[in-house]
């Protein structure tokens, strides 16, 4: 099977490449941004026609949530039009498409863990563009897997690394304690994506690790495991205003996985422990 990974230099792209390299019979095509800019429709068509993948896994995205507020055109190009180009090019050669999406398609006001059947209502440019990406992929290729994740960390820039770096220069730190979600390792997400493709289990899926916490609780756990003695205290979102409004409660329930192939993700505590050790 031939797999094309776009945005191959990102956190998820790297992890998928690592896991696929261990699987026999996989022909991997790793496309970084400089190899394939997904926003360029002509390049996407010629690349896909030449490479003839069976599956395209789109790991490319404009993931800087706050920047998206002021870079709206760029965000629509990368998060909505790029996925459309890939879905459509894949469809022309009968290939499947995996589009990775986000908990930010929800407003986070329901105060219950969200399933694939709950109503979406994005509140940020990032969330809106990612939702349009989902819709365009669905419309342009029936063989789609749309996988929503959250609070992702792996090989790249992420919250975990930021906190550890900040601890080196700070004796005390305040971290937001009124936003809840689920930290998710790229290892768990990649395993699930590979399984969905193996099973040809098309559709929309939530995929985060199990459990929930606030950013404050997550930071406390990171520092506990690493033995970091920087003092962490809880604060409110209002104390740290950001350009993009964050959902208050965006815990995803992997309901479609539970109902179909089974949920093979770990608890967020198990996953972060392995990552840091
Ligand atoms: N990170 C999170 O917390 C989080 C949470 C929920 C959902 N997600 C979703 O999960 C997926 C993977 O996220 P991630 O954390 O692995 O992202 P990431 O580390 O930011 O990687 C994204 C990659 O996309 C590339 N890219 C940007 N524009 C491109 C373009 N026009 N053409 C081709 N490549 C382009 C970037 O290239 P450069 O390095 O050259 O910029 C980067 O390598 C994304 O769909 C994201 O929306 C992430």
PDB file of C-alpha atoms and ligand atoms in Angstrom:
ATOM      1  CA  UNK A   1       0.000   0.000   0.000  1.00  0.00           C
ATOM      2  CA  UNK A   2       1.284   3.462  -0.947  1.00  0.00           C
ATOM      3  CA  UNK A   3       0.754   6.185   1.672  1.00  0.00           C
ATOM      4  CA  UNK A   4       1.364   9.886   1.049  1.00  0.00           C
ATOM      5  CA  UNK A   5       1.857  12.002   4.197  1.00  0.00           C
ATOM      6  CA  UNK A   6       1.574  15.766   3.669  1.00  0.00           C
ATOM      7  CA  UNK A   7       2.945  18.183   6.277  1.00  0.00           C
ATOM      8  CA  UNK A   8       5.405  15.375   7.007  1.00  0.00           C
ATOM      9  CA  UNK A   9       7.673  17.608   9.091  1.00  0.00           C
ATOM     10  CA  UNK A  10       5.008  18.357  11.703  1.00  0.00           C
ATOM     11  CA  UNK A  11       4.449  16.527  15.005  1.00  0.00           C
ATOM     12  CA  UNK A  12       1.873  14.054  13.672  1.00  0.00           C
ATOM     13  CA  UNK A  13       3.546  13.620  10.288  1.00  0.00           C
ATOM     14  CA  UNK A  14       6.789  12.541  11.965  1.00  0.00           C
ATOM     15  CA  UNK A  15       5.075  10.066  14.275  1.00  0.00           C
ATOM     16  CA  UNK A  16       3.033   8.490  11.468  1.00  0.00           C
ATOM     17  CA  UNK A  17       6.234   8.100   9.450  1.00  0.00           C
ATOM     18  CA  UNK A  18       7.937   6.399  12.436  1.00  0.00           C
ATOM     19  CA  UNK A  19       5.071   3.960  12.946  1.00  0.00           C
ATOM     20  CA  UNK A  20       4.591   3.174   9.247  1.00  0.00           C
ATOM     21  CA  UNK A  21       8.331   2.439   8.861  1.00  0.00           C
ATOM     22  CA  UNK A  22       7.787  -0.517  11.240  1.00  0.00           C
ATOM     23  CA  UNK A  23       4.972  -1.961   9.127  1.00  0.00           C
ATOM     24  CA  UNK A  24       5.814  -4.296   6.216  1.00  0.00           C
ATOM     25  CA  UNK A  25       4.369  -3.676   2.762  1.00  0.00           C
ATOM     26  CA  UNK A  26       4.048   0.091   3.156  1.00  0.00           C
ATOM     27  CA  UNK A  27       5.488   2.379   0.507  1.00  0.00           C
ATOM     28  CA  UNK A  28       5.825   5.787   2.214  1.00  0.00           C
ATOM     29  CA  UNK A  29       5.928   9.133   0.452  1.00  0.00           C
ATOM     30  CA  UNK A  30       6.825  11.896   2.914  1.00  0.00           C
ATOM     31  CA  UNK A  31       6.009  15.369   1.615  1.00  0.00           C
ATOM     32  CA  UNK A  32       7.189  18.354   3.628  1.00  0.00           C
ATOM     33  CA  UNK A  33       5.880  21.824   2.846  1.00  0.00           C
ATOM     34  CA  UNK A  34       8.812  22.473   0.474  1.00  0.00           C
ATOM     35  CA  UNK A  35       7.990  19.247  -1.439  1.00  0.00           C
ATOM     36  CA  UNK A  36       4.259  19.905  -1.702  1.00  0.00           C
ATOM     37  CA  UNK A  37       2.402  23.083  -0.788  1.00  0.00           C
ATOM     38  CA  UNK A  38      -1.147  21.804  -0.348  1.00  0.00           C
ATOM     39  CA  UNK A  39      -2.646  25.217  -1.160  1.00  0.00           C
ATOM     40  CA  UNK A  40      -1.384  25.041  -4.772  1.00  0.00           C
ATOM     41  CA  UNK A  41      -4.061  23.126  -6.667  1.00  0.00           C
ATOM     42  CA  UNK A  42      -1.908  22.479  -9.772  1.00  0.00           C
ATOM     43  CA  UNK A  43       0.986  21.137  -7.737  1.00  0.00           C
ATOM     44  CA  UNK A  44      -1.327  18.927  -5.703  1.00  0.00           C
ATOM     45  CA  UNK A  45      -2.890  17.377  -8.829  1.00  0.00           C
ATOM     46  CA  UNK A  46       0.413  16.743 -10.587  1.00  0.00           C
ATOM     47  CA  UNK A  47       2.087  15.369  -7.412  1.00  0.00           C
ATOM     48  CA  UNK A  48      -0.799  13.023  -6.634  1.00  0.00           C
ATOM     49  CA  UNK A  49      -1.158  11.867 -10.261  1.00  0.00           C
ATOM     50  CA  UNK A  50       2.547  11.138 -10.455  1.00  0.00           C
ATOM     51  CA  UNK A  51       2.850   9.370  -7.087  1.00  0.00           C
ATOM     52  CA  UNK A  52      -0.456   7.466  -7.267  1.00  0.00           C
ATOM     53  CA  UNK A  53      -0.921   6.912  -3.504  1.00  0.00           C
ATOM     54  CA  UNK A  54      -3.667   4.622  -2.183  1.00  0.00           C
ATOM     55  CA  UNK A  55      -4.137   6.903   0.832  1.00  0.00           C
ATOM     56  CA  UNK A  56      -3.279  10.554   1.528  1.00  0.00           C
ATOM     57  CA  UNK A  57      -2.878  11.477   5.186  1.00  0.00           C
ATOM     58  CA  UNK A  58      -3.043  15.245   5.500  1.00  0.00           C
ATOM     59  CA  UNK A  59      -0.968  16.376   8.480  1.00  0.00           C
ATOM     60  CA  UNK A  60      -0.431  19.883   7.061  1.00  0.00           C
ATOM     61  CA  UNK A  61      -2.258  22.694   8.833  1.00  0.00           C
ATOM     62  CA  UNK A  62      -2.007  26.275  10.038  1.00  0.00           C
ATOM     63  CA  UNK A  63      -1.908  25.315  13.712  1.00  0.00           C
ATOM     64  CA  UNK A  64      -0.988  28.685  15.263  1.00  0.00           C
ATOM     65  CA  UNK A  65      -4.429  29.331  16.738  1.00  0.00           C
ATOM     66  CA  UNK A  66      -3.860  32.958  17.770  1.00  0.00           C
ATOM     67  CA  UNK A  67      -2.096  33.903  14.524  1.00  0.00           C
ATOM     68  CA  UNK A  68      -5.061  32.565  12.525  1.00  0.00           C
ATOM     69  CA  UNK A  69      -7.177  35.428  13.953  1.00  0.00           C
ATOM     70  CA  UNK A  70      -5.072  37.939  11.980  1.00  0.00           C
ATOM     71  CA  UNK A  71      -4.126  35.625   9.093  1.00  0.00           C
ATOM     72  CA  UNK A  72      -7.615  34.618   8.045  1.00  0.00           C
ATOM     73  CA  UNK A  73      -6.906  34.222   4.306  1.00  0.00           C
ATOM     74  CA  UNK A  74      -3.859  32.086   5.009  1.00  0.00           C
ATOM     75  CA  UNK A  75      -5.835  30.001   7.507  1.00  0.00           C
ATOM     76  CA  UNK A  76      -8.636  29.310   4.976  1.00  0.00           C
ATOM     77  CA  UNK A  77      -6.054  28.467   2.311  1.00  0.00           C
ATOM     78  CA  UNK A  78      -4.143  25.957   4.449  1.00  0.00           C
ATOM     79  CA  UNK A  79      -6.926  24.524   6.633  1.00  0.00           C
ATOM     80  CA  UNK A  80      -9.818  24.458   4.153  1.00  0.00           C
ATOM     81  CA  UNK A  81      -8.677  24.803   0.531  1.00  0.00           C
ATOM     82  CA  UNK A  82      -5.561  22.622   0.977  1.00  0.00           C
ATOM     83  CA  UNK A  83      -7.612  19.667   2.296  1.00  0.00           C
ATOM     84  CA  UNK A  84     -10.126  20.184  -0.551  1.00  0.00           C
ATOM     85  CA  UNK A  85      -7.317  20.033  -3.128  1.00  0.00           C
ATOM     86  CA  UNK A  86      -5.996  16.803  -1.613  1.00  0.00           C
ATOM     87  CA  UNK A  87      -9.446  15.191  -1.254  1.00  0.00           C
ATOM     88  CA  UNK A  88     -10.331  16.009  -4.812  1.00  0.00           C
ATOM     89  CA  UNK A  89      -6.992  14.849  -6.271  1.00  0.00           C
ATOM     90  CA  UNK A  90      -7.297  11.623  -4.254  1.00  0.00           C
ATOM     91  CA  UNK A  91     -10.840  11.105  -5.492  1.00  0.00           C
ATOM     92  CA  UNK A  92      -9.759  11.377  -9.139  1.00  0.00           C
ATOM     93  CA  UNK A  93      -7.423   8.392  -8.747  1.00  0.00           C
ATOM     94  CA  UNK A  94      -9.718   6.435  -6.384  1.00  0.00           C
ATOM     95  CA  UNK A  95      -7.524   7.085  -3.308  1.00  0.00           C
ATOM     96  CA  UNK A  96      -8.642   7.635   0.294  1.00  0.00           C
ATOM     97  CA  UNK A  97      -8.056  10.784   2.356  1.00  0.00           C
ATOM     98  CA  UNK A  98      -7.402  11.277   6.061  1.00  0.00           C
ATOM     99  CA  UNK A  99      -8.089  14.799   7.327  1.00  0.00           C
ATOM    100  CA  UNK A 100      -7.050  15.647  10.895  1.00  0.00           C
ATOM    101  CA  UNK A 101      -9.289  18.111  12.693  1.00  0.00           C
ATOM    102  CA  UNK A 102      -9.771  19.629  16.109  1.00  0.00           C
ATOM    103  CA  UNK A 103     -11.896  20.049  19.237  1.00  0.00           C
ATOM    104  CA  UNK A 104     -12.053  23.773  18.298  1.00  0.00           C
ATOM    105  CA  UNK A 105     -14.928  22.968  15.911  1.00  0.00           C
ATOM    106  CA  UNK A 106     -17.019  22.991  19.132  1.00  0.00           C
ATOM    107  CA  UNK A 107     -17.792  26.041  21.278  1.00  0.00           C
ATOM    108  CA  UNK A 108     -17.057  24.141  24.497  1.00  0.00           C
ATOM    109  CA  UNK A 109     -20.172  25.411  26.245  1.00  0.00           C
ATOM    110  CA  UNK A 110     -22.075  22.108  26.608  1.00  0.00           C
ATOM    111  CA  UNK A 111     -20.184  20.980  29.723  1.00  0.00           C
ATOM    112  CA  UNK A 112     -20.253  17.312  28.728  1.00  0.00           C
ATOM    113  CA  UNK A 113     -17.828  15.170  26.782  1.00  0.00           C
ATOM    114  CA  UNK A 114     -18.543  15.682  23.108  1.00  0.00           C
ATOM    115  CA  UNK A 115     -19.311  12.925  20.615  1.00  0.00           C
ATOM    116  CA  UNK A 116     -19.251  12.988  16.838  1.00  0.00           C
ATOM    117  CA  UNK A 117     -23.043  13.539  16.970  1.00  0.00           C
ATOM    118  CA  UNK A 118     -22.899  16.789  18.969  1.00  0.00           C
ATOM    119  CA  UNK A 119     -23.455  20.113  17.175  1.00  0.00           C
ATOM    120  CA  UNK A 120     -20.394  22.034  16.007  1.00  0.00           C
ATOM    121  CA  UNK A 121     -20.090  25.776  16.589  1.00  0.00           C
ATOM    122  CA  UNK A 122     -16.531  27.058  16.120  1.00  0.00           C
ATOM    123  CA  UNK A 123     -15.664  30.348  17.849  1.00  0.00           C
ATOM    124  CA  UNK A 124     -12.299  31.118  16.282  1.00  0.00           C
ATOM    125  CA  UNK A 125     -10.858  31.556  12.796  1.00  0.00           C
ATOM    126  CA  UNK A 126      -8.806  28.399  13.361  1.00  0.00           C
ATOM    127  CA  UNK A 127     -11.926  26.413  14.356  1.00  0.00           C
ATOM    128  CA  UNK A 128     -13.983  27.774  11.458  1.00  0.00           C
ATOM    129  CA  UNK A 129     -11.307  27.012   8.872  1.00  0.00           C
ATOM    130  CA  UNK A 130     -10.772  23.494  10.243  1.00  0.00           C
ATOM    131  CA  UNK A 131     -14.528  22.851  10.110  1.00  0.00           C
ATOM    132  CA  UNK A 132     -14.638  24.046   6.478  1.00  0.00           C
ATOM    133  CA  UNK A 133     -11.734  21.662   5.811  1.00  0.00           C
ATOM    134  CA  UNK A 134     -13.847  18.787   7.174  1.00  0.00           C
ATOM    135  CA  UNK A 135     -16.856  19.763   5.052  1.00  0.00           C
ATOM    136  CA  UNK A 136     -14.844  20.193   1.846  1.00  0.00           C
ATOM    137  CA  UNK A 137     -13.099  16.850   2.324  1.00  0.00           C
ATOM    138  CA  UNK A 138     -16.462  15.118   2.864  1.00  0.00           C
ATOM    139  CA  UNK A 139     -17.883  16.794  -0.242  1.00  0.00           C
ATOM    140  CA  UNK A 140     -14.942  16.014  -2.490  1.00  0.00           C
ATOM    141  CA  UNK A 141     -14.148  12.429  -1.555  1.00  0.00           C
ATOM    142  CA  UNK A 142     -16.533   9.765  -0.208  1.00  0.00           C
ATOM    143  CA  UNK A 143     -13.568   7.660   0.991  1.00  0.00           C
ATOM    144  CA  UNK A 144     -12.683   9.947   3.900  1.00  0.00           C
ATOM    145  CA  UNK A 145     -11.543   9.568   7.470  1.00  0.00           C
ATOM    146  CA  UNK A 146     -11.960  12.769   9.488  1.00  0.00           C
ATOM    147  CA  UNK A 147     -10.181  12.473  12.807  1.00  0.00           C
ATOM    148  CA  UNK A 148     -10.635  15.185  15.447  1.00  0.00           C
ATOM    149  CA  UNK A 149      -8.016  15.438  18.159  1.00  0.00           C
ATOM    150  CA  UNK A 150      -6.947  17.924  20.855  1.00  0.00           C
ATOM    151  CA  UNK A 151      -4.024  19.210  22.945  1.00  0.00           C
ATOM    152  CA  UNK A 152      -1.544  17.302  20.768  1.00  0.00           C
ATOM    153  CA  UNK A 153       2.105  16.780  21.671  1.00  0.00           C
ATOM    154  CA  UNK A 154       4.898  14.813  19.994  1.00  0.00           C
ATOM    155  CA  UNK A 155       8.140  15.562  18.172  1.00  0.00           C
ATOM    156  CA  UNK A 156       7.850  19.327  17.607  1.00  0.00           C
ATOM    157  CA  UNK A 157       6.748  22.491  19.335  1.00  0.00           C
ATOM    158  CA  UNK A 158       3.978  21.981  21.867  1.00  0.00           C
ATOM    159  CA  UNK A 159       2.650  22.971  25.301  1.00  0.00           C
ATOM    160  CA  UNK A 160       4.740  20.357  27.157  1.00  0.00           C
ATOM    161  CA  UNK A 161       8.027  21.657  25.764  1.00  0.00           C
ATOM    162  CA  UNK A 162       6.977  25.275  26.315  1.00  0.00           C
ATOM    163  CA  UNK A 163       6.232  24.622  30.006  1.00  0.00           C
ATOM    164  CA  UNK A 164       9.492  22.740  30.583  1.00  0.00           C
ATOM    165  CA  UNK A 165      11.439  25.555  28.907  1.00  0.00           C
ATOM    166  CA  UNK A 166       9.636  28.235  30.943  1.00  0.00           C
ATOM    167  CA  UNK A 167      10.405  26.351  34.167  1.00  0.00           C
ATOM    168  CA  UNK A 168      14.130  26.891  33.482  1.00  0.00           C
ATOM    169  CA  UNK A 169      13.760  30.645  33.890  1.00  0.00           C
ATOM    170  CA  UNK A 170      10.800  30.878  36.309  1.00  0.00           C
ATOM    171  CA  UNK A 171      10.608  29.978  40.000  1.00  0.00           C
ATOM    172  CA  UNK A 172       6.812  30.385  39.971  1.00  0.00           C
ATOM    173  CA  UNK A 173       4.272  30.097  37.182  1.00  0.00           C
ATOM    174  CA  UNK A 174       0.550  30.697  36.785  1.00  0.00           C
ATOM    175  CA  UNK A 175      -1.372  28.318  34.529  1.00  0.00           C
ATOM    176  CA  UNK A 176      -5.002  28.452  33.386  1.00  0.00           C
ATOM    177  CA  UNK A 177      -7.292  26.249  35.456  1.00  0.00           C
ATOM    178  CA  UNK A 178     -10.712  26.938  33.903  1.00  0.00           C
ATOM    179  CA  UNK A 179     -10.297  25.240  30.513  1.00  0.00           C
ATOM    180  CA  UNK A 180     -10.720  21.476  30.340  1.00  0.00           C
ATOM    181  CA  UNK A 181      -9.580  19.116  27.619  1.00  0.00           C
ATOM    182  CA  UNK A 182      -7.504  15.991  27.064  1.00  0.00           C
ATOM    183  CA  UNK A 183      -3.774  16.045  26.314  1.00  0.00           C
ATOM    184  CA  UNK A 184      -3.099  13.609  23.490  1.00  0.00           C
ATOM    185  CA  UNK A 185       0.120  11.966  22.375  1.00  0.00           C
ATOM    186  CA  UNK A 186       0.821  11.758  18.627  1.00  0.00           C
ATOM    187  CA  UNK A 187       1.644   8.080  19.343  1.00  0.00           C
ATOM    188  CA  UNK A 188      -1.966   7.314  20.292  1.00  0.00           C
ATOM    189  CA  UNK A 189      -3.399   9.364  17.448  1.00  0.00           C
ATOM    190  CA  UNK A 190      -1.112   7.774  14.832  1.00  0.00           C
ATOM    191  CA  UNK A 191      -2.004   4.264  16.050  1.00  0.00           C
ATOM    192  CA  UNK A 192      -5.694   5.034  15.668  1.00  0.00           C
ATOM    193  CA  UNK A 193      -5.272   6.552  12.177  1.00  0.00           C
ATOM    194  CA  UNK A 194      -3.322   3.484  11.025  1.00  0.00           C
ATOM    195  CA  UNK A 195      -6.044   1.200  12.442  1.00  0.00           C
ATOM    196  CA  UNK A 196      -8.864   3.149  10.771  1.00  0.00           C
ATOM    197  CA  UNK A 197      -7.083   2.836   7.407  1.00  0.00           C
ATOM    198  CA  UNK A 198      -6.466  -0.905   7.928  1.00  0.00           C
ATOM    199  CA  UNK A 199     -10.161  -1.399   8.695  1.00  0.00           C
ATOM    200  CA  UNK A 200     -11.363   0.921   5.884  1.00  0.00           C
ATOM    201  CA  UNK A 201     -13.534   2.444   8.593  1.00  0.00           C
ATOM    202  CA  UNK A 202     -14.617   5.678   6.879  1.00  0.00           C
ATOM    203  CA  UNK A 203     -16.356   8.559   8.659  1.00  0.00           C
ATOM    204  CA  UNK A 204     -15.843  11.151  11.397  1.00  0.00           C
ATOM    205  CA  UNK A 205     -13.967  10.045  14.534  1.00  0.00           C
ATOM    206  CA  UNK A 206     -12.901  11.684  17.771  1.00  0.00           C
ATOM    207  CA  UNK A 207      -9.474  10.584  18.929  1.00  0.00           C
ATOM    208  CA  UNK A 208      -7.915  11.868  22.131  1.00  0.00           C
ATOM    209  CA  UNK A 209      -6.336  10.060  25.031  1.00  0.00           C
ATOM    210  CA  UNK A 210      -8.736   9.090  27.836  1.00  0.00           C
ATOM    211  CA  UNK A 211      -9.644  11.292  30.807  1.00  0.00           C
ATOM    212  CA  UNK A 212      -9.618  15.063  31.221  1.00  0.00           C
ATOM    213  CA  UNK A 213      -7.732  17.842  32.987  1.00  0.00           C
ATOM    214  CA  UNK A 214      -7.076  21.576  32.953  1.00  0.00           C
ATOM    215  CA  UNK A 215      -3.863  23.144  31.632  1.00  0.00           C
ATOM    216  CA  UNK A 216      -2.886  23.740  35.269  1.00  0.00           C
ATOM    217  CA  UNK A 217      -3.406  20.073  36.178  1.00  0.00           C
ATOM    218  CA  UNK A 218      -1.510  18.996  33.059  1.00  0.00           C
ATOM    219  CA  UNK A 219       1.434  21.246  33.975  1.00  0.00           C
ATOM    220  CA  UNK A 220       1.492  19.916  37.554  1.00  0.00           C
ATOM    221  CA  UNK A 221       1.707  16.349  36.202  1.00  0.00           C
ATOM    222  CA  UNK A 222       4.491  17.246  33.713  1.00  0.00           C
ATOM    223  CA  UNK A 223       6.551  18.875  36.493  1.00  0.00           C
ATOM    224  CA  UNK A 224       5.875  15.998  38.912  1.00  0.00           C
ATOM    225  CA  UNK A 225       7.148  13.408  36.406  1.00  0.00           C
ATOM    226  CA  UNK A 226      10.198  15.534  35.476  1.00  0.00           C
ATOM    227  CA  UNK A 227      10.961  16.434  39.114  1.00  0.00           C
ATOM    228  CA  UNK A 228      10.767  20.171  38.311  1.00  0.00           C
ATOM    229  CA  UNK A 229      10.373  22.302  41.444  1.00  0.00           C
ATOM    230  CA  UNK A 230       8.953  25.467  39.832  1.00  0.00           C
ATOM    231  CA  UNK A 231       5.868  26.399  41.839  1.00  0.00           C
ATOM    232  CA  UNK A 232       2.682  26.251  39.736  1.00  0.00           C
ATOM    233  CA  UNK A 233      -0.466  28.101  40.771  1.00  0.00           C
ATOM    234  CA  UNK A 234      -3.901  28.107  39.111  1.00  0.00           C
ATOM    235  CA  UNK A 235      -5.324  31.162  37.369  1.00  0.00           C
ATOM    236  CA  UNK A 236      -8.300  32.081  35.196  1.00  0.00           C
ATOM    237  CA  UNK A 237      -8.472  32.573  31.436  1.00  0.00           C
ATOM    238  CA  UNK A 238      -9.256  36.252  32.064  1.00  0.00           C
ATOM    239  CA  UNK A 239      -5.807  36.674  33.606  1.00  0.00           C
ATOM    240  CA  UNK A 240      -4.213  35.508  30.318  1.00  0.00           C
ATOM    241  CA  UNK A 241      -6.257  37.074  27.501  1.00  0.00           C
ATOM    242  CA  UNK A 242      -5.425  35.592  24.084  1.00  0.00           C
ATOM    243  CA  UNK A 243      -6.513  36.715  20.590  1.00  0.00           C
ATOM    244  CA  UNK A 244      -8.432  33.446  19.981  1.00  0.00           C
ATOM    245  CA  UNK A 245     -11.114  32.430  22.511  1.00  0.00           C
ATOM    246  CA  UNK A 246     -10.445  28.936  23.862  1.00  0.00           C
ATOM    247  CA  UNK A 247     -13.317  26.467  24.470  1.00  0.00           C
ATOM    248  CA  UNK A 248     -14.049  26.112  28.198  1.00  0.00           C
ATOM    249  CA  UNK A 249     -14.923  22.423  28.131  1.00  0.00           C
ATOM    250  CA  UNK A 250     -13.788  20.593  25.028  1.00  0.00           C
ATOM    251  CA  UNK A 251     -13.351  17.041  26.228  1.00  0.00           C
ATOM    252  CA  UNK A 252     -13.924  14.734  23.260  1.00  0.00           C
ATOM    253  CA  UNK A 253     -15.420  11.295  23.721  1.00  0.00           C
ATOM    254  CA  UNK A 254     -14.069   8.713  21.255  1.00  0.00           C
ATOM    255  CA  UNK A 255     -17.612   7.492  20.755  1.00  0.00           C
ATOM    256  CA  UNK A 256     -17.346   6.288  17.135  1.00  0.00           C
ATOM    257  CA  UNK A 257     -14.198   4.344  17.997  1.00  0.00           C
ATOM    258  CA  UNK A 258     -16.007   2.794  20.989  1.00  0.00           C
ATOM    259  CA  UNK A 259     -18.922   1.799  18.740  1.00  0.00           C
ATOM    260  CA  UNK A 260     -16.831   0.465  15.841  1.00  0.00           C
ATOM    261  CA  UNK A 261     -13.182  -0.676  15.896  1.00  0.00           C
ATOM    262  CA  UNK A 262     -12.672  -0.157  19.652  1.00  0.00           C
ATOM    263  CA  UNK A 263     -10.801   2.608  21.457  1.00  0.00           C
ATOM    264  CA  UNK A 264      -7.081   1.751  21.605  1.00  0.00           C
ATOM    265  CA  UNK A 265      -5.941   5.052  23.188  1.00  0.00           C
ATOM    266  CA  UNK A 266      -4.290   5.249  26.631  1.00  0.00           C
ATOM    267  CA  UNK A 267      -5.140   7.543  29.535  1.00  0.00           C
ATOM    268  CA  UNK A 268      -3.508  10.973  29.215  1.00  0.00           C
ATOM    269  CA  UNK A 269      -1.443  10.215  32.351  1.00  0.00           C
ATOM    270  CA  UNK A 270       0.038   7.005  30.858  1.00  0.00           C
ATOM    271  CA  UNK A 271       0.804   8.740  27.567  1.00  0.00           C
ATOM    272  CA  UNK A 272       2.557  11.799  29.079  1.00  0.00           C
ATOM    273  CA  UNK A 273       4.589   9.569  31.421  1.00  0.00           C
ATOM    274  CA  UNK A 274       5.956   7.578  28.480  1.00  0.00           C
ATOM    275  CA  UNK A 275       6.617  10.764  26.480  1.00  0.00           C
ATOM    276  CA  UNK A 276       8.650  12.387  29.270  1.00  0.00           C
ATOM    277  CA  UNK A 277      10.558   9.283  30.274  1.00  0.00           C
TER     278      UNK A 277
HETATM  279  N1  LIG B   1      -1.182  20.747  17.846  1.00  0.00           N
HETATM  280  C1  LIG B   1      -2.346  20.627  18.466  1.00  0.00           C
HETATM  281  O1  LIG B   1      -2.477  20.870  19.675  1.00  0.00           O
HETATM  282  C2  LIG B   1      -3.560  20.170  17.698  1.00  0.00           C
HETATM  283  C3  LIG B   1      -4.782  20.072  18.370  1.00  0.00           C
HETATM  284  C4  LIG B   1      -5.902  19.644  17.651  1.00  0.00           C
HETATM  285  C5  LIG B   1      -5.793  19.307  16.318  1.00  0.00           C
HETATM  286  N2  LIG B   1      -4.596  19.432  15.698  1.00  0.00           N
HETATM  287  C6  LIG B   1      -4.516  19.075  14.269  1.00  0.00           C
HETATM  288  O2  LIG B   1      -3.651  17.976  14.149  1.00  0.00           O
HETATM  289  C7  LIG B   1      -2.960  18.038  12.895  1.00  0.00           C
HETATM  290  C8  LIG B   1      -1.477  17.857  13.120  1.00  0.00           C
HETATM  291  O3  LIG B   1      -1.013  18.890  13.984  1.00  0.00           O
HETATM  292  P1  LIG B   1       0.521  19.041  14.377  1.00  0.00           P
HETATM  293  O4  LIG B   1       0.564  19.481  15.801  1.00  0.00           O
HETATM  294  O5  LIG B   1       1.276  17.827  13.937  1.00  0.00           O
HETATM  295  O6  LIG B   1       0.908  20.285  13.452  1.00  0.00           O
HETATM  296  P2  LIG B   1       2.340  20.978  13.261  1.00  0.00           P
HETATM  297  O7  LIG B   1       3.369  20.299  14.074  1.00  0.00           O
HETATM  298  O8  LIG B   1       2.109  22.435  13.380  1.00  0.00           O
HETATM  299  O9  LIG B   1       2.654  20.626  11.729  1.00  0.00           O
HETATM  300  C9  LIG B   1       1.934  21.171  10.680  1.00  0.00           C
HETATM  301  C10 LIG B   1       2.790  21.028   9.436  1.00  0.00           C
HETATM  302  O10 LIG B   1       2.053  21.561   8.329  1.00  0.00           O
HETATM  303  C11 LIG B   1       2.978  22.181   7.482  1.00  0.00           C
HETATM  304  N3  LIG B   1       2.319  23.120   6.570  1.00  0.00           N
HETATM  305  C12 LIG B   1       1.797  24.334   6.869  1.00  0.00           C
HETATM  306  N4  LIG B   1       1.284  24.892   5.755  1.00  0.00           N
HETATM  307  C13 LIG B   1       1.494  24.021   4.740  1.00  0.00           C
HETATM  308  C14 LIG B   1       1.204  24.020   3.352  1.00  0.00           C
HETATM  309  N5  LIG B   1       0.592  25.064   2.771  1.00  0.00           N
HETATM  310  N6  LIG B   1       1.546  22.953   2.600  1.00  0.00           N
HETATM  311  C15 LIG B   1       2.174  21.900   3.173  1.00  0.00           C
HETATM  312  N7  LIG B   1       2.488  21.832   4.483  1.00  0.00           N
HETATM  313  C16 LIG B   1       2.162  22.888   5.245  1.00  0.00           C
HETATM  314  C17 LIG B   1       3.962  22.867   8.415  1.00  0.00           C
HETATM  315  O11 LIG B   1       5.137  23.149   7.724  1.00  0.00           O
HETATM  316  P3  LIG B   1       6.213  24.191   8.318  1.00  0.00           P
HETATM  317  O12 LIG B   1       6.877  23.451   9.429  1.00  0.00           O
HETATM  318  O13 LIG B   1       7.095  24.474   7.164  1.00  0.00           O
HETATM  319  O14 LIG B   1       5.421  25.378   8.788  1.00  0.00           O
HETATM  320  C18 LIG B   1       4.120  21.797   9.489  1.00  0.00           C
HETATM  321  O15 LIG B   1       5.183  20.927   9.184  1.00  0.00           O
HETATM  322  C19 LIG B   1      -3.383  19.360  12.264  1.00  0.00           C
HETATM  323  O16 LIG B   1      -4.414  19.126  11.341  1.00  0.00           O
HETATM  324  C20 LIG B   1      -3.920  20.163  13.414  1.00  0.00           C
HETATM  325  O17 LIG B   1      -4.899  21.110  13.002  1.00  0.00           O
HETATM  326  C21 LIG B   1      -3.475  19.833  16.353  1.00  0.00           C
END
